[in-house]
Short mmCIF file of C-alpha atoms in Angstrom, two decimals:
data_model
loop_
_atom_site.label_atom_id
_atom_site.label_comp_id
_atom_site.label_asym_id
_atom_site.label_seq_id
_atom_site.Cartn_x
_atom_site.Cartn_y
_atom_site.Cartn_z
CA MET A 46 33.67 -52.73 30.87
CA SER A 47 33.16 -55.21 33.77
CA ARG A 48 31.14 -58.53 33.08
CA THR A 49 28.05 -57.12 35.29
CA THR A 50 28.09 -53.64 33.43
CA ALA A 51 28.06 -55.68 29.92
CA THR A 52 25.47 -57.93 30.96
CA VAL A 53 23.17 -54.58 32.15
CA ALA A 54 24.02 -52.76 29.33
CA ALA A 55 22.97 -55.76 27.02
CA SER A 56 19.65 -56.24 28.77
CA LEU A 57 18.38 -52.98 29.19
CA PRO A 58 18.33 -51.57 25.37
CA ASP A 59 15.20 -50.19 25.91
CA GLN A 60 14.69 -49.86 29.84
CA TRP A 61 16.09 -46.07 30.22
CA GLU A 62 12.77 -45.09 32.01
CA GLU A 63 13.42 -48.24 34.55
CA LEU A 64 17.44 -46.63 35.10
CA VAL A 65 15.78 -43.65 35.70
CA THR A 66 13.30 -44.90 38.39
CA THR A 67 15.90 -46.78 40.31
CA ALA A 68 18.15 -43.88 40.30
CA LEU A 69 15.78 -41.70 42.03
CA LEU A 70 14.17 -44.44 44.35
CA GLY A 71 17.90 -45.23 45.07
CA THR A 72 19.64 -48.67 44.71
CA ASP A 73 18.82 -50.02 48.60
CA ARG A 74 15.34 -50.22 47.71
CA ARG A 75 15.43 -51.27 43.95
CA THR A 76 18.25 -52.64 41.61
CA PRO A 77 17.99 -53.27 38.01
CA PRO A 78 17.88 -56.50 36.44
CA ASP A 79 20.90 -58.99 36.88
CA VAL A 80 22.53 -56.69 39.26
CA ALA A 81 23.01 -57.97 43.02
CA PRO A 82 22.27 -55.70 45.81
CA GLY A 83 25.00 -54.50 47.63
CA PRO A 84 27.57 -51.79 47.45
CA GLN A 85 28.48 -52.60 43.82
CA ALA A 86 24.89 -51.77 42.94
CA PRO A 87 25.58 -48.11 42.65
CA SER A 88 28.38 -48.16 40.56
CA ALA A 89 26.50 -50.80 38.25
CA LEU A 90 23.55 -48.31 38.13
CA LEU A 91 26.07 -45.68 36.89
CA ASP A 92 27.91 -47.72 34.28
CA ALA A 93 24.52 -49.40 32.85
CA ALA A 94 23.25 -45.38 32.53
CA ALA A 95 26.34 -44.76 31.02
CA ALA A 96 26.11 -47.15 28.05
CA ALA A 97 22.11 -46.64 27.59
CA THR A 98 23.18 -43.08 27.35
CA VAL A 99 25.76 -44.01 24.48
CA ARG A 100 23.27 -46.36 22.91
CA ARG A 101 20.79 -43.50 22.88
CA ARG A 102 23.06 -40.80 21.29
CA ALA A 103 24.62 -43.10 18.66
CA GLY A 104 21.86 -45.02 17.69
CA LEU A 105 20.65 -43.05 14.62
CA ARG A 106 20.95 -44.44 11.36
CA PRO A 107 23.36 -41.51 9.06
CA ALA A 108 21.07 -39.25 7.17
CA ARG A 109 21.71 -38.22 3.31
CA PRO A 110 23.54 -35.20 3.50
CA ALA A 111 21.73 -32.03 2.79
CA GLU A 112 22.04 -30.70 -0.69
CA ARG A 113 24.42 -28.01 -1.05
CA LEU A 114 23.11 -24.40 -0.53
CA ARG A 115 23.46 -23.10 -3.72
CA PRO A 116 25.57 -19.51 -3.87
CA ALA A 117 23.15 -16.01 -3.93
CA PRO A 118 23.06 -14.57 -7.36
CA GLU A 119 25.09 -11.98 -8.54
CA ASP A 120 23.34 -8.32 -8.32
CA PRO A 121 24.59 -6.58 -11.85
CA ARG A 122 23.95 -3.11 -10.17
CA PRO A 123 26.44 -1.09 -9.30
CA PRO A 124 27.41 -0.51 -5.71
CA LEU A 125 26.23 2.49 -3.49
CA PRO A 126 28.65 5.24 -2.87
CA PRO A 127 30.38 4.78 0.78
CA ALA A 128 28.84 7.78 2.21
CA ALA A 129 25.28 6.38 0.99
CA ALA A 130 25.77 3.00 2.16
CA ARG A 131 26.74 4.60 5.71
CA ARG A 132 23.41 6.48 5.49
CA LEU A 133 21.30 3.40 4.84
CA ALA A 134 23.06 1.80 7.92
CA ALA A 135 21.83 4.69 9.71
CA LEU A 136 18.44 4.49 8.56
CA LEU A 137 18.06 1.09 9.39
CA ALA A 138 19.10 1.26 12.55
CA ASP A 139 16.62 4.09 13.74
CA ARG A 140 13.96 1.43 12.96
CA PRO A 141 11.41 0.38 15.47
CA GLY A 142 12.68 -1.61 18.04
CA ALA A 143 16.34 -1.01 16.77
CA SER A 144 18.95 0.02 19.79
CA GLY A 145 18.86 4.09 19.48
CA GLY A 146 15.10 4.25 17.34
CA GLY A 147 12.71 6.90 18.38
CA ARG A 148 11.58 10.68 18.09
CA ARG A 149 13.22 13.14 20.59
CA GLY A 150 12.72 16.80 20.65
CA ALA A 151 14.49 18.65 17.69
CA ALA A 152 16.10 15.30 16.00
CA PRO A 153 14.92 13.73 12.51
CA ASP A 154 12.97 10.67 12.21
CA LEU A 155 15.20 8.37 10.58
CA MET A 156 12.67 5.84 9.80
CA GLU A 157 10.61 8.04 7.93
CA LEU A 158 13.81 9.39 5.67
CA LEU A 159 14.22 5.68 4.48
CA PRO A 160 11.05 5.62 1.85
CA GLN A 161 12.76 8.79 0.07
CA TRP A 162 16.12 7.25 0.45
CA LEU A 163 14.99 3.69 -1.18
CA GLN A 164 12.98 5.88 -4.08
CA ALA A 165 16.39 7.92 -4.75
CA ALA A 166 18.72 4.90 -4.80
CA ASN A 167 16.10 3.05 -6.84
CA ALA A 168 15.77 5.93 -9.71
CA ARG A 169 19.63 5.62 -9.70
CA GLY A 170 19.65 1.90 -10.10
CA TYR A 171 22.03 0.98 -6.78
CA ALA A 172 22.71 -2.08 -5.30
CA PRO A 173 22.38 -2.62 -1.85
CA PRO A 174 25.74 -3.78 0.57
CA PRO A 175 25.02 -7.44 1.01
CA GLN A 176 25.33 -6.86 5.02
CA ALA A 177 22.46 -4.69 4.99
CA LEU A 178 20.15 -7.16 3.54
CA PRO A 179 18.95 -8.63 6.74
CA ALA A 180 17.91 -5.29 8.58
CA LEU A 181 16.47 -4.37 5.11
CA LEU A 182 14.43 -7.15 5.24
CA ASP A 183 13.35 -6.81 8.68
CA ALA A 184 12.02 -3.07 8.19
CA ALA A 185 10.27 -3.48 5.10
CA ARG A 186 8.54 -6.97 7.11
CA GLY A 187 7.23 -4.22 9.67
CA ARG A 188 6.12 -1.97 7.37
CA THR A 189 4.26 -2.78 4.26
CA ASP A 190 4.09 0.72 2.72
CA LEU A 191 8.02 0.09 2.28
CA ARG A 192 7.79 -3.28 0.99
CA PRO A 193 7.78 -2.45 -3.22
CA ALA A 194 10.75 -0.08 -2.72
CA ALA A 195 12.91 -2.09 -0.59
CA LEU A 196 12.40 -5.32 -2.41
CA ARG A 197 13.26 -3.48 -5.57
CA PHE A 198 16.40 -1.98 -4.17
CA ALA A 199 17.29 -5.49 -2.25
CA GLY A 200 17.10 -6.98 -5.78
CA PRO A 201 17.79 -10.98 -6.19
CA ARG A 202 19.68 -12.00 -3.41
CA ALA A 203 16.98 -10.50 -0.71
CA LEU A 204 15.09 -12.72 -2.53
CA TRP A 205 17.44 -15.92 -1.86
CA LEU A 206 17.70 -15.10 1.83
CA ALA A 207 13.88 -15.31 1.95
CA ARG A 208 13.77 -18.88 1.16
CA LEU A 209 15.95 -19.17 4.13
CA ASN A 210 13.97 -17.41 6.38
CA PRO A 211 10.31 -18.01 7.60
CA ASP A 212 9.95 -14.46 8.69
CA TRP A 213 11.03 -12.99 5.56
CA ARG A 214 8.76 -14.90 3.11
CA PHE A 215 6.71 -12.11 2.48
CA ALA A 216 9.05 -11.20 -0.10
CA LEU A 217 8.41 -14.14 -2.20
CA ARG A 218 4.74 -13.19 -2.39
CA ALA A 219 5.25 -9.48 -2.84
CA ALA A 220 8.54 -9.23 -4.94
CA PRO A 221 7.17 -10.31 -8.77
CA GLY A 222 9.01 -13.68 -9.82
CA GLY A 223 9.53 -14.18 -6.18
CA GLY A 224 7.73 -17.26 -5.80
CA PRO A 225 9.61 -20.47 -5.86
CA SER A 226 8.36 -21.79 -9.07
CA ALA A 227 7.40 -18.53 -10.62
CA PRO A 228 8.55 -19.05 -14.34
CA ASP A 229 10.17 -16.47 -16.70
CA LEU A 230 7.35 -14.20 -18.20
CA ARG A 231 8.95 -15.40 -21.53
CA ASP A 232 8.01 -19.30 -20.65
CA PRO A 233 4.41 -19.70 -21.86
CA GLY A 234 4.89 -23.30 -20.50
CA GLY A 235 5.77 -22.43 -17.00
CA ILE A 236 3.12 -19.32 -16.82
CA ARG A 237 0.74 -22.10 -17.53
CA ARG A 238 1.61 -24.56 -15.14
CA LEU A 239 1.97 -22.03 -12.33
CA TRP A 240 -1.56 -20.44 -13.37
CA GLN A 241 -2.91 -23.76 -13.24
CA GLU A 242 -1.02 -25.24 -10.11
CA GLY A 243 0.23 -22.44 -8.02
CA LEU A 244 -1.00 -21.01 -4.65
CA PHE A 245 -3.61 -18.54 -4.86
CA ALA A 246 -0.99 -15.55 -3.69
CA GLU A 247 1.77 -16.94 -6.73
CA ARG A 248 -1.10 -16.80 -9.44
CA VAL A 249 -2.55 -13.21 -8.56
CA THR A 250 1.68 -12.39 -8.53
CA LEU A 251 1.73 -14.05 -12.19
CA LEU A 252 -1.81 -12.51 -13.41
CA THR A 253 -0.50 -8.68 -12.16
CA ALA A 254 3.00 -8.66 -13.55
CA LEU A 255 1.71 -10.83 -17.01
CA ARG A 256 -0.65 -7.90 -17.05
CA SER A 257 1.65 -5.36 -16.99
CA ARG A 258 3.91 -6.86 -19.72
CA ASP A 259 1.19 -8.37 -22.21
CA ALA A 260 -2.75 -7.18 -21.35
CA ALA A 261 -4.03 -9.67 -23.74
CA ALA A 262 -2.10 -12.86 -22.39
CA ALA A 263 -3.07 -11.73 -18.92
CA ARG A 264 -6.72 -11.41 -20.18
CA ALA A 265 -6.67 -15.08 -22.02
CA LEU A 266 -5.39 -17.09 -18.75
CA LEU A 267 -7.84 -15.67 -16.92
CA GLU A 268 -10.35 -16.36 -19.02
CA GLU A 269 -9.12 -20.07 -19.34
CA THR A 270 -9.76 -20.93 -15.83
CA TRP A 271 -13.04 -18.25 -15.05
CA ALA A 272 -15.63 -20.92 -14.42
CA THR A 273 -13.92 -22.98 -12.45
CA GLU A 274 -12.55 -20.02 -10.06
CA ARG A 275 -13.87 -19.34 -6.63
CA ALA A 276 -15.63 -16.36 -6.24
CA GLU A 277 -13.17 -14.59 -4.20
CA ASP A 278 -10.81 -15.48 -6.64
CA ARG A 279 -12.64 -14.13 -9.13
CA LEU A 280 -13.06 -10.73 -7.53
CA MET A 281 -9.11 -10.63 -7.10
CA PHE A 282 -8.29 -11.81 -10.32
CA LEU A 283 -10.83 -9.15 -11.86
CA ASP A 284 -9.33 -6.18 -9.93
CA SER A 285 -5.86 -7.03 -11.67
CA LEU A 286 -7.56 -5.66 -14.87
CA ARG A 287 -7.25 -2.33 -13.82
CA ALA A 288 -3.72 -2.11 -15.00
CA GLY A 289 -3.51 -1.54 -18.93
CA LEU A 290 -8.15 -1.53 -18.64
CA GLY A 291 -8.27 -1.16 -22.44
CA PRO A 292 -11.76 -1.59 -25.25
CA ASP A 293 -10.49 -5.09 -25.43
CA ASP A 294 -11.47 -6.02 -21.99
CA GLU A 295 -15.08 -5.11 -22.53
CA THR A 296 -16.25 -8.27 -23.72
CA PHE A 297 -14.78 -10.30 -20.93
CA LEU A 298 -16.32 -7.77 -18.55
CA GLU A 299 -19.64 -8.15 -20.31
CA ARG A 300 -19.67 -11.91 -19.52
CA ALA A 301 -18.49 -11.01 -16.07
CA LEU A 302 -21.79 -8.94 -15.57
CA ALA A 303 -24.04 -12.30 -15.54
CA ASP A 304 -21.17 -13.55 -12.71
CA ARG A 305 -23.21 -15.39 -9.55
CA SER A 306 -20.97 -13.11 -7.23
CA ARG A 307 -22.37 -9.64 -6.63
CA ASN A 308 -18.95 -8.40 -5.78
CA VAL A 309 -17.76 -9.70 -8.89
CA ARG A 310 -20.58 -7.92 -11.31
CA ALA A 311 -20.04 -4.74 -9.01
CA THR A 312 -16.39 -4.44 -10.15
CA ALA A 313 -17.23 -5.68 -13.18
CA ALA A 314 -19.33 -2.85 -14.12
CA GLU A 315 -17.11 -0.27 -12.33
CA LEU A 316 -14.34 -1.39 -14.95
CA LEU A 317 -16.70 -1.15 -18.06
CA SER A 318 -18.34 2.46 -16.68
CA ALA A 319 -14.58 3.45 -16.98
CA LEU A 320 -14.33 2.79 -20.40
CA PRO A 321 -16.87 5.76 -22.25
CA ALA A 322 -17.66 4.05 -25.23
CA SER A 323 -18.19 0.81 -23.89
CA ALA A 324 -21.90 -0.64 -24.12
CA LEU A 325 -22.21 -0.63 -20.41
CA ALA A 326 -21.50 3.28 -20.63
CA ALA A 327 -23.97 3.67 -23.34
CA ARG A 328 -26.83 2.48 -21.19
CA MET A 329 -25.78 3.98 -18.32
CA ALA A 330 -25.91 7.31 -20.42
CA VAL A 331 -29.32 6.94 -21.53
CA ARG A 332 -30.96 5.93 -18.00
CA ALA A 333 -28.84 9.37 -16.33
CA ALA A 334 -30.05 11.25 -19.42
CA ALA A 335 -33.77 10.25 -18.58
CA CYS A 336 -33.07 11.43 -15.30
CA VAL A 337 -31.38 15.08 -15.63
CA ALA A 338 -32.61 17.82 -17.87
CA MET A 339 -32.26 21.55 -18.74
CA ASP A 340 -35.77 23.87 -17.29
CA ARG A 341 -35.44 26.61 -19.79
CA THR A 342 -38.83 27.96 -18.72
CA GLN A 343 -37.14 30.00 -15.60
CA ASP A 344 -35.90 32.93 -15.69
CA VAL A 345 -32.43 31.27 -14.78
CA PRO A 346 -31.60 28.28 -17.04
CA THR A 347 -31.67 25.26 -14.26
CA VAL A 348 -31.14 21.63 -13.97
CA VAL A 349 -34.02 19.84 -12.89
CA VAL A 350 -33.92 15.76 -11.91
CA GLU A 351 -36.38 13.05 -11.78
CA ALA A 352 -34.62 10.36 -9.92
CA PRO A 353 -35.41 6.83 -11.01
CA HIS A 354 -38.79 5.06 -9.12
CA GLU A 355 -37.46 1.78 -9.26
CA CYS A 356 -34.05 -0.43 -9.80
CA ASP A 357 -35.19 -3.27 -12.38
CA ALA A 358 -32.96 -6.21 -13.00
CA ALA A 359 -31.22 -4.33 -16.47
CA MET A 360 -29.84 -2.26 -13.99
CA GLU A 361 -28.72 -4.38 -11.29
CA ARG A 362 -26.95 -6.44 -13.83
CA ASP A 363 -24.98 -3.15 -15.07
CA GLY A 364 -23.97 -3.00 -11.45
CA VAL A 365 -26.56 -0.59 -9.86
CA VAL A 366 -27.05 -1.86 -6.12
CA ALA A 367 -30.59 -1.80 -5.49
CA LYS A 368 -30.30 -1.80 -1.62
CA ALA A 369 -29.57 1.90 -0.26
CA PRO A 370 -27.44 2.03 2.79
CA ALA A 371 -28.56 3.18 6.18
CA GLY A 372 -29.81 6.76 5.95
CA ARG A 373 -29.60 7.15 2.42
CA GLY A 374 -32.95 7.37 0.26
CA GLU A 375 -33.46 4.86 -2.20
CA ARG A 376 -34.15 7.15 -5.46
CA SER A 377 -31.00 9.27 -4.52
CA TRP A 378 -28.61 6.31 -4.12
CA TRP A 379 -29.72 4.63 -7.79
CA LEU A 380 -29.59 8.16 -9.24
CA GLY A 381 -26.09 8.50 -7.94
CA GLN A 382 -24.95 5.14 -9.20
CA LEU A 383 -26.19 5.84 -12.45
CA VAL A 384 -24.72 9.41 -12.98
CA GLU A 385 -21.37 8.78 -11.75
CA ALA A 386 -21.69 5.36 -14.12
CA ALA A 387 -22.44 7.61 -17.46
CA PRO A 388 -19.85 8.91 -19.43
CA LEU A 389 -19.19 12.83 -18.79
CA GLY A 390 -19.54 13.28 -22.21
CA THR A 391 -23.14 13.00 -21.92
CA TRP A 392 -23.93 15.95 -20.18
CA PRO A 393 -22.63 19.08 -22.84
CA GLY A 394 -25.42 17.48 -25.38
CA ARG A 395 -27.69 16.90 -22.96
CA LEU A 396 -27.59 20.36 -21.26
CA GLY A 397 -27.48 22.92 -23.83
CA GLY A 398 -23.88 22.56 -25.04
CA ARG A 399 -22.66 24.10 -22.21
CA THR A 400 -19.02 23.45 -21.37
CA PRO A 401 -18.23 21.18 -17.93
CA GLU A 402 -17.59 24.89 -16.03
CA GLU A 403 -21.00 26.12 -17.32
CA ILE A 404 -22.73 23.16 -16.21
CA VAL A 405 -21.56 23.05 -12.78
CA ALA A 406 -22.40 26.32 -12.55
CA LEU A 407 -26.04 26.03 -13.15
CA PRO A 408 -28.74 25.64 -10.16
CA VAL A 409 -30.20 22.85 -9.78
CA ALA A 410 -33.45 22.16 -8.16
CA ASP A 411 -35.30 20.93 -5.51
CA GLY A 412 -31.82 19.77 -3.30
CA TRP A 413 -30.88 17.82 -5.72
CA GLN A 414 -27.80 19.66 -6.45
CA GLY A 415 -25.09 17.75 -3.71
CA GLU A 416 -26.07 14.25 -4.97
CA LEU A 417 -25.80 15.28 -8.14
CA HIS A 418 -22.23 17.24 -8.10
CA GLY A 419 -21.02 14.17 -6.28
CA ALA A 420 -21.65 11.77 -8.93
CA TRP A 421 -19.85 14.09 -11.46
CA CYS A 422 -17.07 13.92 -8.69
CA ARG A 423 -17.00 10.07 -9.00
CA ALA A 424 -17.46 10.50 -12.43
CA ALA A 425 -14.23 12.60 -12.93
CA VAL A 426 -12.36 10.70 -10.91
CA ARG A 427 -13.36 7.11 -12.32
CA GLN A 428 -13.35 8.52 -16.12
CA ARG A 429 -9.59 10.86 -15.18
CA ASP A 430 -11.63 13.63 -17.22
CA THR A 431 -9.54 16.19 -16.05
CA GLU A 432 -11.93 19.00 -17.69
CA TRP A 433 -14.50 18.07 -14.90
CA SER A 434 -12.03 17.86 -12.21
CA ARG A 435 -11.38 21.57 -12.75
CA ALA A 436 -14.84 22.37 -12.84
CA LEU A 437 -15.46 20.93 -10.18
CA LEU A 438 -12.98 21.77 -7.76
CA GLY A 439 -13.47 25.55 -8.83
CA GLU A 440 -11.33 28.21 -7.95
CA PRO A 441 -9.25 27.57 -4.33
CA SER A 442 -9.73 30.84 -3.31
CA ALA A 443 -13.44 30.15 -3.33
CA PRO A 444 -14.92 31.38 -0.30
CA GLU A 445 -16.60 27.81 0.47
CA ALA A 446 -13.82 25.16 1.22
CA GLY A 447 -16.50 22.85 -0.18
CA GLY A 448 -16.19 23.79 -3.86
CA PRO A 449 -18.98 24.21 -6.16
CA GLY A 450 -19.23 20.51 -6.63
CA ALA A 451 -17.36 18.43 -4.09
CA VAL A 452 -19.22 17.69 -0.98
CA SER A 453 -15.65 16.71 1.05
CA LEU A 454 -12.29 17.70 1.14
CA ALA A 455 -11.84 13.67 0.39
CA GLU A 456 -13.53 14.17 -2.73
CA ARG A 457 -11.39 17.44 -3.65
CA ALA A 458 -8.43 15.14 -2.82
CA ARG A 459 -9.28 12.53 -5.49
CA LEU A 460 -10.38 14.96 -8.32
CA LEU A 461 -6.68 17.08 -7.70
CA ALA A 462 -5.22 13.16 -8.29
CA THR A 463 -6.29 13.67 -11.97
CA LEU A 464 -4.36 16.68 -12.63
CA ASP A 465 -0.51 16.70 -13.34
CA ALA A 466 1.89 17.41 -10.47
CA GLY A 467 2.41 20.93 -11.36
CA GLU A 468 -1.38 22.48 -11.49
CA ARG A 469 -2.24 20.08 -8.17
CA ALA A 470 0.70 22.19 -6.47
CA ALA A 471 -0.40 25.52 -7.50
CA TRP A 472 -4.04 24.67 -6.73
CA VAL A 473 -3.37 23.47 -3.14
CA ALA A 474 -0.91 26.58 -2.68
CA GLY A 475 -3.98 29.02 -3.59
CA PHE A 476 -6.09 26.78 -1.06
CA ILE A 477 -3.56 27.30 1.67
CA GLU A 478 -3.73 31.08 1.26
CA THR A 479 -7.03 31.84 1.12
CA HIS A 480 -8.40 28.59 3.84
CA GLY A 481 -5.07 28.07 5.86
CA LEU A 482 -3.58 24.40 6.74
CA SER A 483 -6.40 23.20 8.91
CA GLU A 484 -8.58 21.89 5.85
CA ALA A 485 -5.72 21.45 3.50
CA PHE A 486 -4.07 18.38 5.53
CA GLN A 487 -5.66 15.76 3.38
CA LEU A 488 -5.01 18.02 -0.06
CA LEU A 489 -1.23 18.14 0.27
CA GLY A 490 -1.34 14.01 0.85
CA VAL A 491 -2.04 13.88 -3.01
CA CYS A 492 0.76 16.53 -4.34
CA ALA A 493 3.96 15.20 -5.60
CA VAL A 494 7.10 14.94 -3.55
CA PRO A 495 9.04 17.24 -3.22
CA TRP A 496 6.81 19.93 -3.25
CA ALA A 497 6.85 22.31 -5.82
CA PRO A 498 8.32 25.93 -4.61
CA PRO A 499 4.99 28.12 -4.81
CA LEU A 500 3.46 25.00 -2.46
CA GLY A 501 6.03 24.93 -0.15
CA ARG A 502 6.39 28.57 0.01
CA ALA A 503 2.16 28.74 1.20
CA VAL A 504 2.99 25.77 3.75
CA VAL A 505 5.87 27.36 5.21
CA ASP A 506 4.13 30.77 5.41
CA ALA A 507 0.96 29.44 6.73
CA LEU A 508 2.80 27.52 9.94
CA ASN A 509 4.70 31.21 10.45
CA ILE A 510 1.57 32.77 10.35
CA ALA A 511 0.06 30.10 13.00
CA ARG A 512 3.05 30.36 14.58
CA ASP A 513 3.11 34.37 15.14
CA ALA A 514 -0.74 33.56 16.39
CA GLY A 515 0.22 31.69 19.55
CA SER A 516 -2.02 29.21 17.50
CA TYR A 517 -2.52 25.81 19.59
CA PRO A 518 0.81 24.09 17.66
CA TRP A 519 -0.09 20.14 18.53
CA SER A 520 -2.64 20.91 15.88
CA PHE A 521 -0.19 21.44 13.28
CA SER A 522 2.16 18.24 14.21
CA GLY A 523 0.73 16.33 11.19
CA VAL A 524 1.49 19.07 8.19
CA MET A 525 5.05 19.31 10.24
CA GLY A 526 5.45 15.69 9.43
CA LEU A 527 4.09 16.32 6.34
CA ALA A 528 6.68 18.97 5.53
CA GLU A 529 9.63 16.99 6.95
CA ARG A 530 9.21 14.55 4.47
CA CYS A 531 7.91 17.09 1.33
CA LEU A 532 9.62 20.39 1.55
CA ASP A 533 12.09 21.15 -0.93
CA PRO A 534 15.59 20.54 0.96
CA SER A 535 16.50 24.11 -0.44
CA GLU A 536 13.87 25.41 1.45
CA ALA A 537 15.85 25.17 4.74
CA SER A 538 17.52 28.56 4.44
CA ARG A 539 13.98 29.97 4.43
CA LEU A 540 13.46 28.48 8.02
CA ASP A 541 16.86 29.71 10.04
CA ALA A 542 15.02 32.84 11.05
CA LEU A 543 12.03 30.81 12.36
CA LEU A 544 14.20 28.67 15.01
CA ALA A 545 14.38 31.35 17.65
CA ILE A 546 11.34 30.70 20.57
CA PRO A 547 9.03 33.59 19.75
CA ASP A 548 7.20 35.57 22.13
CA GLU A 549 4.10 34.00 23.69
CA PRO A 550 0.82 36.20 22.87
CA GLU A 551 -1.39 36.45 26.35
CA ASP A 552 -3.69 33.87 24.84
CA ALA A 553 -1.47 31.38 23.56
CA ALA A 554 -1.28 27.87 24.32
CA PRO A 555 1.27 27.35 27.79
CA GLY A 556 4.66 26.01 26.00
CA ALA A 557 3.51 26.50 22.25
CA GLY A 558 6.60 29.10 21.70
CA SER A 559 9.42 26.41 22.81
CA TYR A 560 7.33 23.73 20.93
CA TRP A 561 7.18 25.89 17.65
CA SER A 562 10.85 26.29 17.98
CA GLU A 563 11.54 22.47 18.45
CA ALA A 564 9.35 21.43 15.70
CA PHE A 565 11.44 23.98 13.27
CA GLN A 566 14.51 22.56 14.27
CA ARG A 567 13.42 19.69 13.37
CA LEU A 568 12.18 20.75 10.33
CA VAL A 569 15.58 22.34 8.98
CA THR A 570 17.38 19.49 10.38
CA THR A 571 15.45 17.03 8.51
CA LEU A 572 15.76 18.94 5.49
CA ARG A 573 19.49 19.46 5.45
CA MET A 574 19.75 15.59 5.96
CA ARG A 575 17.37 15.10 2.90
CA GLY A 576 19.62 17.18 1.02
CA ALA A 577 22.91 15.47 2.15
CA MET A 578 20.97 11.94 0.86
CA LEU A 579 20.64 13.05 -2.15
CA ALA A 580 24.09 14.73 -2.56
CA GLU A 581 25.76 10.75 -1.20
CA LEU A 582 23.05 8.88 -3.87
CA ALA A 583 24.81 11.28 -6.91
CA PRO A 584 27.28 9.25 -9.09
CA GLU A 585 30.33 10.05 -8.58
CA GLU A 586 32.06 12.28 -11.52
CA PRO A 587 35.25 10.97 -12.81
CA ALA A 588 38.64 12.20 -11.88
CA PRO A 589 40.11 14.53 -14.37
#
């Protein structure tokens, strides 16, 4: 380096901006300090800029080296069979935004098959291929309904990856034990530290996980800090007690009835009313029984209702909301809350020793039947009472699709959810045979997958009838989508006869025949693919 360059470099340790300004103006108009004007000035400026650049790039003190990344934990589960691993890659490649995705014509919707694939893989205890984990986490990030099954299948390595990528941090919140400081549930000291010092999401996850393992310990942990928690946090923590709810929770829940937050009080009352032997349930039984009685003076025994005339402080403490929603009368609003919170065992003794089926069949005076039966429906769901659920559902072939007690199909769906899977499927199959598919969509959603044979046959027969009648096909697209996910794959062979384009009646919707043919082709293809998926996940039999 020349003497001039050295002089400039030494005299301009922090004058990078001045060098830039000089270069923009030109050395004819401005020269750097200690540089004489003339033909050597441009070269001197470039030498000074080069020296300053090296100084700027190299003038940092070396930092401490980052801690070496720990290897990912081992996954002890057996690996997927090769065919199943290839299937998983194909399903993940079809996710929204991935190349090749999208549903066209008779092609199956692969992303809609992923939840069932994950369920089957988890049931068999397989571990994912490591190279599939990024796509699996991306899929779970985009669909919250996938997360529980996807994270269970992804296993401990997914949590290891999630700590390295902010886009996957949801896995640390959603997976039990996923938080960076989440302790082993067998470590009392670690549990207590996390409960006292952890973030809200970590504490909710901890309480939920502990509740499923040791309900009493989770409740005791909550009681320790209950008085100091924020109202919105108390509500979320209280909701976790639904898992494993039992008589031992009553004392704590009774204290929560005096909480400052109305929402907390309402949730505590709801949980207590789900315990038929609780003191709150007994108080509600007395109130509800005072409102409902049997009138034996008429030719036909009739239920009479006298709704409450006021909502006193004791009722409000037990969870009754005093202010009725818009469009609801106050007295009917209070009555409904009392009846749905009262134990269903109250009514046989109060109404002449009758069974639930006999009680539901009784006439109700003065137009109170809808309100009374609707409250009994909510009570049956809350108390998981199958006998009352059957009575309120009635026969599926009843002329009125509303049923003897339910006021909506949504309520019937909730009543069905209290029954076992086989009974649910048989009831919905009978409903479809009488009322068709247009009323059955909500009911199909609560049936176990794959659908039992009677239900599957009822759905296929109803679709076939709609097809032959030239019905407007797009109105059945929702049922078709459910059928693709829920029909037993063995039903595929029964559908082959429906693949041809049918003759269209004169009053059919334009293009209905080709739509039906395409929809059935997609249904058959999807069912066969689901059957292949399950076969690929079956454990390989050892060679003889």
